[in-house]
XYZ file of C-alpha atoms in Angstrom:
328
model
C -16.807 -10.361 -0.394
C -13.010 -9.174 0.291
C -12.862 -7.058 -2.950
C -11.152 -4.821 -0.721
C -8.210 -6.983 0.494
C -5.099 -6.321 -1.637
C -2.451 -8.735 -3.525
C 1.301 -7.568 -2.587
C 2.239 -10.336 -5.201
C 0.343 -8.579 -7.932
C 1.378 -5.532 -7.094
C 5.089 -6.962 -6.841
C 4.592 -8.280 -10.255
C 3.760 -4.355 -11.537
C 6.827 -2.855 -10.098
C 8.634 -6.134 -11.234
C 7.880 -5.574 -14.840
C 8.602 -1.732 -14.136
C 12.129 -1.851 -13.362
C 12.497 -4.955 -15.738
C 11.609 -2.812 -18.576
C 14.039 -0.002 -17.523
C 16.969 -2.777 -17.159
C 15.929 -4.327 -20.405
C 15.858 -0.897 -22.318
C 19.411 -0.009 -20.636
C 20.894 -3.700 -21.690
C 19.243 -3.086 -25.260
C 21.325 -0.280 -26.129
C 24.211 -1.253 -24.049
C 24.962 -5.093 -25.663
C 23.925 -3.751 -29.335
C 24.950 -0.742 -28.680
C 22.500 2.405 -30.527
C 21.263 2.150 -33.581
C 17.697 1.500 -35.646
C 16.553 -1.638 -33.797
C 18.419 -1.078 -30.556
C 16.264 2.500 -30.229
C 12.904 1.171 -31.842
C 13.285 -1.538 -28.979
C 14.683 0.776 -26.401
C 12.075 3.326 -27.022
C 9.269 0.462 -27.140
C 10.309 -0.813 -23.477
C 10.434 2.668 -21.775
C 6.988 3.433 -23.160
C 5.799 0.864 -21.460
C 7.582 1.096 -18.542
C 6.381 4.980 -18.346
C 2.758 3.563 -18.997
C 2.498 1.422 -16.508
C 4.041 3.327 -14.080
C 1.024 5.440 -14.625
C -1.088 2.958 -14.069
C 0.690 1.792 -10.511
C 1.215 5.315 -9.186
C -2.622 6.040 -9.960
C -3.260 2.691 -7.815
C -0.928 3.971 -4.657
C -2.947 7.262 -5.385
C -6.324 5.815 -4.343
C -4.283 3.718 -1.478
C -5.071 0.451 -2.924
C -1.998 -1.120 -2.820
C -0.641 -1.368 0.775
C -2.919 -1.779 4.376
C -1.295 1.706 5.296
C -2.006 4.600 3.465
C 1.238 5.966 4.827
C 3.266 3.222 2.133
C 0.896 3.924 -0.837
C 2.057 7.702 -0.667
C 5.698 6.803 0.170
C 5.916 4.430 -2.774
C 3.619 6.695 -5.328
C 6.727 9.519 -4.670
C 9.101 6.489 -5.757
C 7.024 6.086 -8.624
C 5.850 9.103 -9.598
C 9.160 11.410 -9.109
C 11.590 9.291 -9.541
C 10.436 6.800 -12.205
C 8.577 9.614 -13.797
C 9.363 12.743 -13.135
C 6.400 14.117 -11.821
C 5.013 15.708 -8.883
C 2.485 13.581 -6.799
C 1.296 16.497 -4.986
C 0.538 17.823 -8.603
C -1.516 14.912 -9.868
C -3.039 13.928 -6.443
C -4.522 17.777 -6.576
C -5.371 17.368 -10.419
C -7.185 13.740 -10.007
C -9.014 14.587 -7.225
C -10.753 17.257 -8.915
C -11.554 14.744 -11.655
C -12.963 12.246 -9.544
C -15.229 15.307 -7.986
C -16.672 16.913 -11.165
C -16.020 14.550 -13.301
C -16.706 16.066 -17.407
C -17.759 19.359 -15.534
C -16.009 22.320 -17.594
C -13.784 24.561 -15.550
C -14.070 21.961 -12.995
C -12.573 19.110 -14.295
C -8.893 18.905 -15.999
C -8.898 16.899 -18.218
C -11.664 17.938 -20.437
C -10.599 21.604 -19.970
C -8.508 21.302 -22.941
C -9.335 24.606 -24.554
C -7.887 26.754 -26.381
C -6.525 23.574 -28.229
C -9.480 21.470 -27.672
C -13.196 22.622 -27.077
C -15.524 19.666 -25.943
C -19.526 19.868 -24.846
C -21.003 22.946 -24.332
C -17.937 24.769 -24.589
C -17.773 24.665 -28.308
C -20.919 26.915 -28.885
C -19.813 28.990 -25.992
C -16.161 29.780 -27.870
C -18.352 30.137 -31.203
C -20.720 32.427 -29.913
C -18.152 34.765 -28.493
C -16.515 34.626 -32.133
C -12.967 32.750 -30.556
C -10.951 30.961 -33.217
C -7.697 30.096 -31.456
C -7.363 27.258 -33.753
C -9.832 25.590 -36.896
C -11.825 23.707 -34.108
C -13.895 22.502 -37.281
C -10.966 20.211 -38.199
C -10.075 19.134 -34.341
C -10.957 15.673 -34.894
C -8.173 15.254 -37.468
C -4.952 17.511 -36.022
C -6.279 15.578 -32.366
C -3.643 12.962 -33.713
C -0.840 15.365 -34.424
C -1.029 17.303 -31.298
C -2.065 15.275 -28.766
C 0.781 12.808 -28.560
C 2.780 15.719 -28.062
C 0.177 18.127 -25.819
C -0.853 15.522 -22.982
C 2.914 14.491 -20.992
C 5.362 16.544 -23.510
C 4.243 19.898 -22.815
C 0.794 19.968 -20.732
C 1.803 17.935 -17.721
C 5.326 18.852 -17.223
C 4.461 22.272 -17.463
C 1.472 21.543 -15.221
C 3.637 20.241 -12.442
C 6.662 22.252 -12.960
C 4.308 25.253 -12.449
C 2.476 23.276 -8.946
C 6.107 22.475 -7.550
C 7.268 26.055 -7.467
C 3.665 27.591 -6.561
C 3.532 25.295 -3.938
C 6.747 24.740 -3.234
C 7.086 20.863 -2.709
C 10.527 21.143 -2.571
C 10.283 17.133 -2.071
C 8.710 16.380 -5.358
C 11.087 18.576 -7.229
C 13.749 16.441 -5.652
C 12.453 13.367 -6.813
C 11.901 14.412 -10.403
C 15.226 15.485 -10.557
C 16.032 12.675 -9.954
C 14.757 10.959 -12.518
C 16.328 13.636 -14.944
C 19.691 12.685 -13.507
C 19.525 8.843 -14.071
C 17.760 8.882 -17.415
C 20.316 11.262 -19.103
C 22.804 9.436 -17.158
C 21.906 6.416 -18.467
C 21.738 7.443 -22.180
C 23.967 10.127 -22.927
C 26.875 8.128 -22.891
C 25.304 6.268 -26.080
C 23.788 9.005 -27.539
C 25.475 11.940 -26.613
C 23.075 15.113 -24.956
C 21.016 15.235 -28.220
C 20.474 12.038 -28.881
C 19.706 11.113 -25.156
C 16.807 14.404 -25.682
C 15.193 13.250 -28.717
C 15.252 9.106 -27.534
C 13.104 11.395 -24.562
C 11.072 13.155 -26.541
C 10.063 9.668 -29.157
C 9.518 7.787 -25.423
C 7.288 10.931 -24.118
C 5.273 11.075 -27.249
C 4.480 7.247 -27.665
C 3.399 7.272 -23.818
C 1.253 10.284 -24.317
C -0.340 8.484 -27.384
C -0.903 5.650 -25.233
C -2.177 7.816 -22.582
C -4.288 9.704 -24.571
C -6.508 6.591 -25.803
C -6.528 4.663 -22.193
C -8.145 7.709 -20.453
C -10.204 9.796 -23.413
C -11.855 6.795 -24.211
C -14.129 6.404 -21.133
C -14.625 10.634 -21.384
C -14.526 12.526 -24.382
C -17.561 10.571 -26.207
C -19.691 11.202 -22.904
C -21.773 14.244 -21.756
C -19.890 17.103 -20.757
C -20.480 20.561 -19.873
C -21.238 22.988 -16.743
C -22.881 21.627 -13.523
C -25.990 20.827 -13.228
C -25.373 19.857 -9.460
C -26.802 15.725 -10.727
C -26.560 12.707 -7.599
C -23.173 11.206 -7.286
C -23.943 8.088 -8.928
C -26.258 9.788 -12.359
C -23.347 12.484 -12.709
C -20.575 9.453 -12.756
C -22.917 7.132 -15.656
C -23.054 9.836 -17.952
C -19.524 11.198 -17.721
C -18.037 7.740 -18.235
C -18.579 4.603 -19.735
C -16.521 1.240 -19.771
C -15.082 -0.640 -22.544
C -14.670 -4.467 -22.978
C -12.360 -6.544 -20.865
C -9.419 -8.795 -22.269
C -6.109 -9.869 -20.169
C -4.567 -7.736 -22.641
C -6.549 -4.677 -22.390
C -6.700 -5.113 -18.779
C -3.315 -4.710 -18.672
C -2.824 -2.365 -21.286
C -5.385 0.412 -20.060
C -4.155 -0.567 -16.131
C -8.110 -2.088 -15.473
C -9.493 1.597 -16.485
C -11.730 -0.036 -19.011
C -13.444 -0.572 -15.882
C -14.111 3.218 -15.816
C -17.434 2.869 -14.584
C -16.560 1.029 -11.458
C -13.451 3.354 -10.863
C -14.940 6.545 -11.596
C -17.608 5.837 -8.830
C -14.540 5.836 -6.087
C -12.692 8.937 -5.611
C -10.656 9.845 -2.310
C -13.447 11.074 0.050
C -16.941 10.689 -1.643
C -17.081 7.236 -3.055
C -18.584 3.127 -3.421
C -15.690 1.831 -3.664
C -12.837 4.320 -2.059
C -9.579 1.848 -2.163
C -10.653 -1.081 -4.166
C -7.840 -3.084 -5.918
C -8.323 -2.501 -9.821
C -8.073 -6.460 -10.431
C -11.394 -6.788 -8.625
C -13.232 -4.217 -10.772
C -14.672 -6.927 -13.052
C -16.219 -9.073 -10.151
C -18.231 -5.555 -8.629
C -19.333 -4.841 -12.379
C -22.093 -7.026 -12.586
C -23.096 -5.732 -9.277
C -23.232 -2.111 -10.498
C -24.766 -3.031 -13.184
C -27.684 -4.247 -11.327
C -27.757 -1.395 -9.470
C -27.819 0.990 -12.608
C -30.580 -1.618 -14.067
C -32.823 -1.442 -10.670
C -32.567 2.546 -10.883
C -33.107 2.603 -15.072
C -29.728 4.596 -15.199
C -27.775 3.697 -18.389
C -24.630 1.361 -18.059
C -22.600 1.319 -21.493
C -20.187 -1.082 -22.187
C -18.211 -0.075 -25.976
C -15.702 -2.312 -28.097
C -12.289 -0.764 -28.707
C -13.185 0.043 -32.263
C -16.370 1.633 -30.979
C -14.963 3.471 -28.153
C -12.051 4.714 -30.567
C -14.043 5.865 -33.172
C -16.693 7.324 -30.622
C -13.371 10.015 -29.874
C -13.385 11.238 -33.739
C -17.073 11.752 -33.756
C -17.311 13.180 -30.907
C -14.559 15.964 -31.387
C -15.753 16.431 -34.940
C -19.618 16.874 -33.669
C -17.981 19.847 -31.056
C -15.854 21.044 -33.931
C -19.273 21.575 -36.146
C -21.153 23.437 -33.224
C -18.468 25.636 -32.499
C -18.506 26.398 -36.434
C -22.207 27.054 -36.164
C -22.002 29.361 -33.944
C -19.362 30.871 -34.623
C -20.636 31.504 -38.361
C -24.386 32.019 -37.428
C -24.546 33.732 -33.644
């Protein structure tokens, strides 16, 4: 069918809109020079710009971008160090174990939030061994003060700070230097050092925000908990689900709404190992079928549903951690 056959022009258009929004949120400031709209609009158009460079460094991740691998990992330390920041050795290592125990506790990332978080079957373990780090009863409501700042502010810079120097990818710590250097660079001269650190800050928090929703959505309302060594395929439907498709929400969520079709592709065991994200939505009704023929579940949720499945969810842990904790 050629879902594997990639766009450059699409792809083009992503970094196009990338570096557009870093121009635009340079000019902003620059031609009405800083104040209240100038940073609102600034801050608006690096957010996105950081989101979306998520999205297109996660795509050279899974080598869907160029015919040679070797460009997708070239361009992804463009992306990812110098437009972000960030170590790609660091997330490569982290998103690979995602894609390969994906919701499994101590085995996936990014539902090992504890002690700030406790999700699945971890909330009546902490309970049962009497561990209150924090009121996990009331998680569902501080989840919206500390997660914008938890999830890129503090938990993935310190994350890949900590990988560079174990590891000593003396590369990738170049190339988030670099970033450093051009973004205070850029700003300081409006905003002197302090300003230029807080306009970071407001531009880290609204991307983590926006972070938080595209990715928890798919995950934190699903099963999770330790292994119970499932098929491929079973392990993938009830870690994940998808949510509905729109241009918009295609764009905004980078085609991850698709989560059941991309979660069923990571780097070595996979269906689809290096598909282009754009074609996600013509293999759906294909794995749906698939799901159908084998009676496993395929869920598709609404934004609001999906959103409010996150608050339930974390409240529901919150109360068996409480029960526990109060009664075992």
């Amino acid at each position: 069918m050629k879902l594997f056959e990639t766009k450059p022009a699409y792809f083009g258009f992503m970094i196009g809109f990338i570096l557009a929004m870093e121009l635009l949120s340079w000019l902003t400031v620059c031609l009405l020079s800083p104040g209240w709209l100038s940073s609102i609009l600034t801050t608006f158009f690096l957010a996105s710009s950081q989101m979306q460079c998520w999205c297109l460094q996660h795509d050279l991740g899974h080598t869907s971008v160029f015919r040679k691998s070797r460009w997708d990992h070239l361009t992804q330390q463009f992306v990812m160090g110098h437009l972000k920041g960030f170590s790609t050795q660091w997330w490569n290592f982290r998103h690979d174990q995602h894609h390969a125990k994906t919701n499994i506790l101590h085995k996936d990332p990014d539902v090992t939030l504890a002690p700030i978080f406790v999700l699945g079957e971890l909330s009546t373990e902490y309970g049962k061994k009497k561990h209150k780090f924090l009121p996990y009863n009331y998680q569902h409501l501080y989840f919206f003060l500390v997660s914008p700042i938890f999830i890129t502010l503090v938990n993935f810079k310190v994350e890949s700070l900590v990988y560079i120097l174990t590891y000593r990818h003396w590369a990738d710590l170049l190339w988030a230097t670099s970033f450093y250097f051009r973004f205070f660079l850029s700003y300081i001269p409006f905003y002197g050092v302090s300003g230029a650190v807080i306009l970071y800050v407001v531009v880290r928090v609204l991307e983590s925000q926006w972070f938080m929703w595209v990715t928890q959505v798919n995950h934190i309302p699903r099963e999770i908990g330790h292994d119970k060594h499932r098929d491929w395929i079973t392990l993938q439907l009830l870690a994940t689900c998808n949510v509905e498709s729109s241009l918009f929400l295609d764009w905004f969520t980078g085609h991850l709404n698709f989560q059941i079709e991309h979660q069923c592709q990571p780097m070595l065991l996979s269906l689809f190992p290096t598909m282009p994200r754009y074609n996600y939505h013509k293999v759906a009704p294909l794995v749906k079928a698939l799901c159908a023929k084998h009676g496993l579940r395929y869920e598709v949720k609404s934004v609001p549903t999906a959103l409010v499945d996150i608050i339930r969810t974390l409240k529901k842990s919150g109360n068996f951690w409480l029960e526990a904790y109060l009664h075992q």
